[in-house]
PDB file of N, CA and C in Angstrom:
ATOM      1  N   MET A   1       0.117 -19.794  -4.997  1.00 92.00           N
ATOM      2  CA  MET A   1      -0.570 -19.510  -3.764  1.00 92.00           C
ATOM      3  C   MET A   1      -1.676 -20.540  -3.509  1.00 92.00           C
ATOM      4  N   ILE A   2      -2.410 -20.868  -4.534  1.00 92.00           N
ATOM      5  CA  ILE A   2      -3.498 -21.846  -4.379  1.00 92.00           C
ATOM      6  C   ILE A   2      -2.933 -23.211  -3.995  1.00 92.00           C
ATOM      7  N   GLU A   3      -1.822 -23.565  -4.598  1.00 92.00           N
ATOM      8  CA  GLU A   3      -1.188 -24.844  -4.269  1.00 92.00           C
ATOM      9  C   GLU A   3      -0.760 -24.874  -2.803  1.00 92.00           C
ATOM     10  N   LYS A   4      -0.218 -23.779  -2.319  1.00 94.00           N
ATOM     11  CA  LYS A   4       0.197 -23.694  -0.911  1.00 94.00           C
ATOM     12  C   LYS A   4      -1.012 -23.800   0.025  1.00 94.00           C
ATOM     13  N   LEU A   5      -2.107 -23.126  -0.322  1.00 92.00           N
ATOM     14  CA  LEU A   5      -3.322 -23.228   0.490  1.00 92.00           C
ATOM     15  C   LEU A   5      -3.810 -24.668   0.539  1.00 92.00           C
ATOM     16  N   ASN A   6      -3.757 -25.342  -0.599  1.00 91.00           N
ATOM     17  CA  ASN A   6      -4.176 -26.739  -0.670  1.00 91.00           C
ATOM     18  C   ASN A   6      -3.264 -27.619   0.184  1.00 91.00           C
ATOM     19  N   GLU A   7      -1.961 -27.363   0.135  1.00 92.00           N
ATOM     20  CA  GLU A   7      -1.016 -28.133   0.944  1.00 92.00           C
ATOM     21  C   GLU A   7      -1.233 -27.902   2.431  1.00 92.00           C
ATOM     22  N   MET A   8      -1.713 -26.717   2.796  1.00 94.00           N
ATOM     23  CA  MET A   8      -1.987 -26.392   4.199  1.00 94.00           C
ATOM     24  C   MET A   8      -3.278 -27.046   4.692  1.00 94.00           C
ATOM     25  N   GLY A   9      -4.006 -27.700   3.800  1.00 93.00           N
ATOM     26  CA  GLY A   9      -5.219 -28.406   4.195  1.00 93.00           C
ATOM     27  C   GLY A   9      -6.497 -27.616   3.995  1.00 93.00           C
ATOM     28  N   ILE A  10      -6.398 -26.451   3.367  1.00 94.00           N
ATOM     29  CA  ILE A  10      -7.597 -25.661   3.105  1.00 94.00           C
ATOM     30  C   ILE A  10      -8.280 -26.215   1.863  1.00 94.00           C
ATOM     31  N   ARG A  11      -9.516 -26.597   1.994  1.00 95.00           N
ATOM     32  CA  ARG A  11     -10.271 -27.200   0.909  1.00 95.00           C
ATOM     33  C   ARG A  11     -11.233 -26.185   0.303  1.00 95.00           C
ATOM     34  N   SER A  12     -11.743 -26.511  -0.865  1.00 96.00           N
ATOM     35  CA  SER A  12     -12.684 -25.613  -1.541  1.00 96.00           C
ATOM     36  C   SER A  12     -13.937 -25.385  -0.695  1.00 96.00           C
ATOM     37  N   GLU A  13     -14.349 -26.402   0.045  1.00 96.00           N
ATOM     38  CA  GLU A  13     -15.533 -26.270   0.887  1.00 96.00           C
ATOM     39  C   GLU A  13     -15.335 -25.189   1.956  1.00 96.00           C
ATOM     40  N   HIS A  14     -14.112 -25.062   2.454  1.00 96.00           N
ATOM     41  CA  HIS A  14     -13.821 -24.030   3.452  1.00 96.00           C
ATOM     42  C   HIS A  14     -14.003 -22.638   2.842  1.00 96.00           C
ATOM     43  N   ALA A  15     -13.529 -22.458   1.630  1.00 96.00           N
ATOM     44  CA  ALA A  15     -13.662 -21.159   0.965  1.00 96.00           C
ATOM     45  C   ALA A  15     -15.130 -20.851   0.660  1.00 96.00           C
ATOM     46  N   TYR A  16     -15.872 -21.861   0.204  1.00 97.00           N
ATOM     47  CA  TYR A  16     -17.297 -21.645  -0.059  1.00 97.00           C
ATOM     48  C   TYR A  16     -18.033 -21.274   1.230  1.00 97.00           C
ATOM     49  N   LEU A  17     -17.692 -21.944   2.311  1.00 97.00           N
ATOM     50  CA  LEU A  17     -18.298 -21.636   3.604  1.00 97.00           C
ATOM     51  C   LEU A  17     -17.975 -20.201   4.004  1.00 97.00           C
ATOM     52  N   GLY A  18     -16.740 -19.775   3.749  1.00 96.00           N
ATOM     53  CA  GLY A  18     -16.362 -18.385   4.026  1.00 96.00           C
ATOM     54  C   GLY A  18     -17.183 -17.399   3.213  1.00 96.00           C
ATOM     55  N   GLY A  19     -17.475 -17.738   1.957  1.00 96.00           N
ATOM     56  CA  GLY A  19     -18.289 -16.872   1.113  1.00 96.00           C
ATOM     57  C   GLY A  19     -19.711 -16.725   1.637  1.00 96.00           C
ATOM     58  N   PHE A  20     -20.303 -17.849   2.015  1.00 97.00           N
ATOM     59  CA  PHE A  20     -21.663 -17.787   2.552  1.00 97.00           C
ATOM     60  C   PHE A  20     -21.693 -17.094   3.910  1.00 97.00           C
ATOM     61  N   ALA A  21     -20.665 -17.317   4.727  1.00 96.00           N
ATOM     62  CA  ALA A  21     -20.575 -16.635   6.016  1.00 96.00           C
ATOM     63  C   ALA A  21     -20.447 -15.126   5.805  1.00 96.00           C
ATOM     64  N   SER A  22     -19.704 -14.721   4.780  1.00 95.00           N
ATOM     65  CA  SER A  22     -19.553 -13.301   4.478  1.00 95.00           C
ATOM     66  C   SER A  22     -20.887 -12.658   4.119  1.00 95.00           C
ATOM     67  N   ILE A  23     -21.693 -13.373   3.381  1.00 95.00           N
ATOM     68  CA  ILE A  23     -23.018 -12.851   3.028  1.00 95.00           C
ATOM     69  C   ILE A  23     -23.858 -12.681   4.293  1.00 95.00           C
ATOM     70  N   GLY A  24     -23.833 -13.688   5.156  1.00 94.00           N
ATOM     71  CA  GLY A  24     -24.581 -13.602   6.411  1.00 94.00           C
ATOM     72  C   GLY A  24     -24.071 -12.494   7.318  1.00 94.00           C
ATOM     73  N   LEU A  25     -22.749 -12.372   7.432  1.00 93.00           N
ATOM     74  CA  LEU A  25     -22.170 -11.311   8.255  1.00 93.00           C
ATOM     75  C   LEU A  25     -22.472  -9.932   7.702  1.00 93.00           C
ATOM     76  N   SER A  26     -22.535  -9.838   6.385  1.00 91.00           N
ATOM     77  CA  SER A  26     -22.874  -8.570   5.755  1.00 91.00           C
ATOM     78  C   SER A  26     -24.266  -8.127   6.175  1.00 91.00           C
ATOM     79  N   MET A  27     -25.209  -9.042   6.096  1.00 90.00           N
ATOM     80  CA  MET A  27     -26.585  -8.721   6.507  1.00 90.00           C
ATOM     81  C   MET A  27     -26.653  -8.413   8.002  1.00 90.00           C
ATOM     82  N   LEU A  28     -25.969  -9.209   8.803  1.00 90.00           N
ATOM     83  CA  LEU A  28     -25.994  -9.015  10.242  1.00 90.00           C
ATOM     84  C   LEU A  28     -25.368  -7.678  10.635  1.00 90.00           C
ATOM     85  N   SER A  29     -24.220  -7.352  10.057  1.00 85.00           N
ATOM     86  CA  SER A  29     -23.575  -6.079  10.404  1.00 85.00           C
ATOM     87  C   SER A  29     -24.416  -4.897   9.945  1.00 85.00           C
ATOM     88  N   TRP A  30     -25.072  -5.047   8.818  1.00 82.00           N
ATOM     89  CA  TRP A  30     -25.945  -3.977   8.340  1.00 82.00           C
ATOM     90  C   TRP A  30     -27.111  -3.770   9.301  1.00 82.00           C
ATOM     91  N   LEU A  31     -27.732  -4.876   9.713  1.00 84.00           N
ATOM     92  CA  LEU A  31     -28.872  -4.771  10.628  1.00 84.00           C
ATOM     93  C   LEU A  31     -28.463  -4.219  11.985  1.00 84.00           C
ATOM     94  N   LEU A  32     -27.336  -4.689  12.529  1.00 82.00           N
ATOM     95  CA  LEU A  32     -26.893  -4.213  13.833  1.00 82.00           C
ATOM     96  C   LEU A  32     -26.477  -2.752  13.784  1.00 82.00           C
ATOM     97  N   SER A  33     -25.760  -2.376  12.739  1.00 79.00           N
ATOM     98  CA  SER A  33     -25.333  -0.986  12.604  1.00 79.00           C
ATOM     99  C   SER A  33     -26.536  -0.079  12.381  1.00 79.00           C
ATOM    100  N   ARG A  34     -27.501  -0.579  11.684  1.00 75.00           N
ATOM    101  CA  ARG A  34     -28.713   0.191  11.383  1.00 75.00           C
ATOM    102  C   ARG A  34     -29.523   0.471  12.652  1.00 75.00           C
ATOM    103  N   GLY A  35     -29.469  -0.459  13.591  1.00 73.00           N
ATOM    104  CA  GLY A  35     -30.262  -0.324  14.796  1.00 73.00           C
ATOM    105  C   GLY A  35     -29.620   0.507  15.892  1.00 73.00           C
ATOM    106  N   LYS A  36     -28.326   0.832  15.745  1.00 70.00           N
ATOM    107  CA  LYS A  36     -27.650   1.626  16.781  1.00 70.00           C
ATOM    108  C   LYS A  36     -28.129   3.069  16.760  1.00 70.00           C
ATOM    109  N   GLN A  37     -28.241   3.634  17.929  1.00 71.00           N
ATOM    110  CA  GLN A  37     -28.632   5.035  18.049  1.00 71.00           C
ATOM    111  C   GLN A  37     -27.479   5.926  17.584  1.00 71.00           C
ATOM    112  N   GLY A  38     -27.782   6.937  16.820  1.00 67.00           N
ATOM    113  CA  GLY A  38     -26.787   7.911  16.420  1.00 67.00           C
ATOM    114  C   GLY A  38     -26.024   7.584  15.155  1.00 67.00           C
ATOM    115  N   ASP A  39     -26.070   6.343  14.687  1.00 61.00           N
ATOM    116  CA  ASP A  39     -25.366   5.995  13.448  1.00 61.00           C
ATOM    117  C   ASP A  39     -26.251   6.323  12.256  1.00 61.00           C
ATOM    118  N   SER A  40     -25.640   6.818  11.215  1.00 70.00           N
ATOM    119  CA  SER A  40     -26.408   7.186  10.030  1.00 70.00           C
ATOM    120  C   SER A  40     -26.667   5.957   9.158  1.00 70.00           C
ATOM    121  N   LYS A  41     -27.632   6.081   8.291  1.00 75.00           N
ATOM    122  CA  LYS A  41     -27.944   5.012   7.343  1.00 75.00           C
ATOM    123  C   LYS A  41     -26.763   4.749   6.425  1.00 75.00           C
ATOM    124  N   ALA A  42     -26.051   5.803   6.043  1.00 80.00           N
ATOM    125  CA  ALA A  42     -24.902   5.643   5.152  1.00 80.00           C
ATOM    126  C   ALA A  42     -23.809   4.800   5.796  1.00 80.00           C
ATOM    127  N   GLN A  43     -23.576   4.976   7.100  1.00 77.00           N
ATOM    128  CA  GLN A  43     -22.553   4.192   7.790  1.00 77.00           C
ATOM    129  C   GLN A  43     -22.928   2.719   7.822  1.00 77.00           C
ATOM    130  N   SER A  44     -24.172   2.412   8.100  1.00 76.00           N
ATOM    131  CA  SER A  44     -24.588   1.005   8.134  1.00 76.00           C
ATOM    132  C   SER A  44     -24.506   0.393   6.739  1.00 76.00           C
ATOM    133  N   ASP A  45     -24.825   1.168   5.714  1.00 81.00           N
ATOM    134  CA  ASP A  45     -24.693   0.668   4.344  1.00 81.00           C
ATOM    135  C   ASP A  45     -23.237   0.370   4.009  1.00 81.00           C
ATOM    136  N   ARG A  46     -22.334   1.228   4.446  1.00 84.00           N
ATOM    137  CA  ARG A  46     -20.906   1.007   4.170  1.00 84.00           C
ATOM    138  C   ARG A  46     -20.398  -0.251   4.838  1.00 84.00           C
ATOM    139  N   TRP A  47     -20.822  -0.504   6.086  1.00 80.00           N
ATOM    140  CA  TRP A  47     -20.393  -1.732   6.764  1.00 80.00           C
ATOM    141  C   TRP A  47     -20.895  -2.973   6.025  1.00 80.00           C
ATOM    142  N   GLY A  48     -22.159  -2.954   5.638  1.00 82.00           N
ATOM    143  CA  GLY A  48     -22.717  -4.102   4.924  1.00 82.00           C
ATOM    144  C   GLY A  48     -22.022  -4.345   3.595  1.00 82.00           C
ATOM    145  N   ILE A  49     -21.751  -3.284   2.864  1.00 87.00           N
ATOM    146  CA  ILE A  49     -21.090  -3.416   1.568  1.00 87.00           C
ATOM    147  C   ILE A  49     -19.650  -3.886   1.743  1.00 87.00           C
ATOM    148  N   PHE A  50     -18.940  -3.339   2.750  1.00 88.00           N
ATOM    149  CA  PHE A  50     -17.549  -3.720   2.987  1.00 88.00           C
ATOM    150  C   PHE A  50     -17.421  -5.219   3.222  1.00 88.00           C
ATOM    151  N   ILE A  51     -18.226  -5.751   4.111  1.00 87.00           N
ATOM    152  CA  ILE A  51     -18.153  -7.183   4.405  1.00 87.00           C
ATOM    153  C   ILE A  51     -18.700  -8.006   3.238  1.00 87.00           C
ATOM    154  N   GLY A  52     -19.699  -7.488   2.543  1.00 87.00           N
ATOM    155  CA  GLY A  52     -20.256  -8.196   1.392  1.00 87.00           C
ATOM    156  C   GLY A  52     -19.277  -8.355   0.249  1.00 87.00           C
ATOM    157  N   HIS A  53     -18.293  -7.479   0.182  1.00 92.00           N
ATOM    158  CA  HIS A  53     -17.285  -7.594  -0.882  1.00 92.00           C
ATOM    159  C   HIS A  53     -16.339  -8.764  -0.677  1.00 92.00           C
ATOM    160  N   TRP A  54     -16.331  -9.357   0.500  1.00 93.00           N
ATOM    161  CA  TRP A  54     -15.474 -10.510   0.747  1.00 93.00           C
ATOM    162  C   TRP A  54     -15.993 -11.757   0.037  1.00 93.00           C
ATOM    163  N   ALA A  55     -17.291 -11.866  -0.137  1.00 95.00           N
ATOM    164  CA  ALA A  55     -17.904 -13.092  -0.667  1.00 95.00           C
ATOM    165  C   ALA A  55     -17.352 -13.501  -2.036  1.00 95.00           C
ATOM    166  N   PRO A  56     -17.266 -12.613  -3.028  1.00 96.00           N
ATOM    167  CA  PRO A  56     -16.745 -13.047  -4.326  1.00 96.00           C
ATOM    168  C   PRO A  56     -15.312 -13.559  -4.251  1.00 96.00           C
ATOM    169  N   THR A  57     -14.510 -12.986  -3.361  1.00 95.00           N
ATOM    170  CA  THR A  57     -13.134 -13.455  -3.200  1.00 95.00           C
ATOM    171  C   THR A  57     -13.106 -14.877  -2.667  1.00 95.00           C
ATOM    172  N   PHE A  58     -13.923 -15.146  -1.653  1.00 96.00           N
ATOM    173  CA  PHE A  58     -13.979 -16.500  -1.109  1.00 96.00           C
ATOM    174  C   PHE A  58     -14.488 -17.498  -2.146  1.00 96.00           C
ATOM    175  N   PHE A  59     -15.508 -17.118  -2.918  1.00 97.00           N
ATOM    176  CA  PHE A  59     -16.034 -18.025  -3.935  1.00 97.00           C
ATOM    177  C   PHE A  59     -15.003 -18.271  -5.045  1.00 97.00           C
ATOM    178  N   ALA A  60     -14.258 -17.251  -5.424  1.00 97.00           N
ATOM    179  CA  ALA A  60     -13.204 -17.426  -6.436  1.00 97.00           C
ATOM    180  C   ALA A  60     -12.106 -18.342  -5.907  1.00 97.00           C
ATOM    181  N   LEU A  61     -11.734 -18.167  -4.646  1.00 96.00           N
ATOM    182  CA  LEU A  61     -10.749 -19.072  -4.045  1.00 96.00           C
ATOM    183  C   LEU A  61     -11.281 -20.504  -4.002  1.00 96.00           C
ATOM    184  N   GLY A  62     -12.563 -20.649  -3.728  1.00 96.00           N
ATOM    185  CA  GLY A  62     -13.165 -21.982  -3.714  1.00 96.00           C
ATOM    186  C   GLY A  62     -13.077 -22.649  -5.074  1.00 96.00           C
ATOM    187  N   ILE A  63     -13.329 -21.907  -6.118  1.00 97.00           N
ATOM    188  CA  ILE A  63     -13.234 -22.480  -7.465  1.00 97.00           C
ATOM    189  C   ILE A  63     -11.795 -22.854  -7.781  1.00 97.00           C
ATOM    190  N   ALA A  64     -10.857 -21.976  -7.449  1.00 96.00           N
ATOM    191  CA  ALA A  64      -9.445 -22.262  -7.705  1.00 96.00           C
ATOM    192  C   ALA A  64      -8.978 -23.472  -6.915  1.00 96.00           C
ATOM    193  N   LEU A  65      -9.406 -23.571  -5.671  1.00 96.00           N
ATOM    194  CA  LEU A  65      -9.041 -24.731  -4.858  1.00 96.00           C
ATOM    195  C   LEU A  65      -9.655 -26.012  -5.389  1.00 96.00           C
ATOM    196  N   LYS A  66     -10.892 -25.926  -5.897  1.00 96.00           N
ATOM    197  CA  LYS A  66     -11.548 -27.109  -6.481  1.00 96.00           C
ATOM    198  C   LYS A  66     -10.759 -27.609  -7.687  1.00 96.00           C
ATOM    199  N   LEU A  67     -10.295 -26.669  -8.520  1.00 95.00           N
ATOM    200  CA  LEU A  67      -9.475 -27.055  -9.673  1.00 95.00           C
ATOM    201  C   LEU A  67      -8.149 -27.674  -9.223  1.00 95.00           C
ATOM    202  N   GLU A  68      -7.578 -27.139  -8.173  1.00 94.00           N
ATOM    203  CA  GLU A  68      -6.317 -27.690  -7.633  1.00 94.00           C
ATOM    204  C   GLU A  68      -6.550 -29.094  -7.071  1.00 94.00           C
ATOM    205  N   GLU A  69      -7.683 -29.324  -6.446  1.00 93.00           N
ATOM    206  CA  GLU A  69      -7.994 -30.650  -5.874  1.00 93.00           C
ATOM    207  C   GLU A  69      -8.164 -31.686  -6.965  1.00 93.00           C
ATOM    208  N   LYS A  70      -8.583 -31.287  -8.144  1.00 91.00           N
ATOM    209  CA  LYS A  70      -8.804 -32.229  -9.246  1.00 91.00           C
ATOM    210  C   LYS A  70      -7.514 -32.646  -9.946  1.00 91.00           C
ATOM    211  N   LYS A  71      -6.418 -31.957  -9.648  1.00 81.00           N
ATOM    212  CA  LYS A  71      -5.122 -32.298 -10.293  1.00 81.00           C
ATOM    213  C   LYS A  71      -4.659 -33.667  -9.885  1.00 81.00           C
TER     214      LYS A  71
END
């Protein structure tokens, strides 16, 4: 799978950027959900955590792609 992603032109930098974007989106979604009228604190926490869980996946893909680029 990593080899195919590399052949498609996806570089490790793209995955790292996705990881950092996920962290930013996590904070943003938490803040926006938190500010809405009628939404509970638990719901805003769930949105932030859900999006925040994407970051480790993107960073792991970035490392795998970096290793593939070094071949």
